[in-house]
Amino acid sequence: MTKDYKYELLSAEEIIKDFEARKLNIEKHISRVKKRIDNAPPGTLRIAKSHNHYQFFQKFSPEEKTGAYISCNNQSLPARLAQKDYDIKLLEVLKQQQKTIDRFLKDFDPDAAKQVYEKLNSTRKLLVTPEFISDEEYVKRWMSVPYTRPPFKENTPEHYTAKGERVRSKSEILIADALFRHNIPYRCEFPVYSGGVIFAAPDFNCMNVRLRKEYYWEHLGKMGDEEYMDNNKDKLDKYALEPDFDETKLIITMETGNKPLNTKVVEEKIRKYLL
């Protein structure tokens, strides 16, 4: 049974992202609380009960035992002083949380568990089933999965990528070579399965190594051709209607006879999804 290494790495990645988001949120709260404290009235609030009624006093120093009585005509002052007391205590807690998160982000190494296996000698590695593997080993295993590409029709033009792979158009060369330049692992026309059955073979199957997340890249190269457009509408509908396919993993580029593939768009798709 194959281990789901992707889940383990994403857990570490998401932990870091979550703590970074929490730190940012705490910093926003600290800034807001500090501003309230700076704008608060001087002193602190003392509350006393007399004949089933509460009286409020403003103390300007800790040495004061009673403080200045706050009349009923100044109803906002007790609330502002109470808010200030609360904010001072809250600020202390928020700063402590900030320090704790800083320590965690400094000390937490998401690669530490993977290094346990990587540091074994080659003989021991053969005897061990690792719980975590390096990115390099993960990509190696991902790339080594055997599959059969759809055949090329006879007498069709031959187009080859920088890696020597045959693709179906010059635009696919541009995409493949851009992926290669950015060290993005990819497979040409790797099949997509649903319920154990192949239902599509997108132009490229790409890997975001940082997230260990797969993407499927479809290039629609003849959008000016009505029959081609109809066929590809059916293809995209198939993706949308397939219950086991995650459409957020689908990358689409396109071109027409008058509007060729924009290489800036290719670079932006790579930056957005695959780096």
Short mmCIF file of C-alpha atoms in Angstrom, two decimals, residues 10 64 105 142 157 163 197 242:
data_model
loop_
_atom_site.label_atom_id
_atom_site.label_comp_id
_atom_site.label_asym_id
_atom_site.label_seq_id
_atom_site.Cartn_x
_atom_site.Cartn_y
_atom_site.Cartn_z
CA LEU A 10 1.04 19.78 3.27
CA GLU A 64 -4.33 56.64 45.49
CA LEU A 105 8.61 29.91 13.42
CA TRP A 142 6.19 10.92 -9.38
CA PRO A 157 4.35 17.68 -38.08
CA LYS A 163 14.05 17.78 -23.37
CA VAL A 197 -11.05 4.79 -15.77
CA GLU A 242 -16.61 14.81 -13.47
#
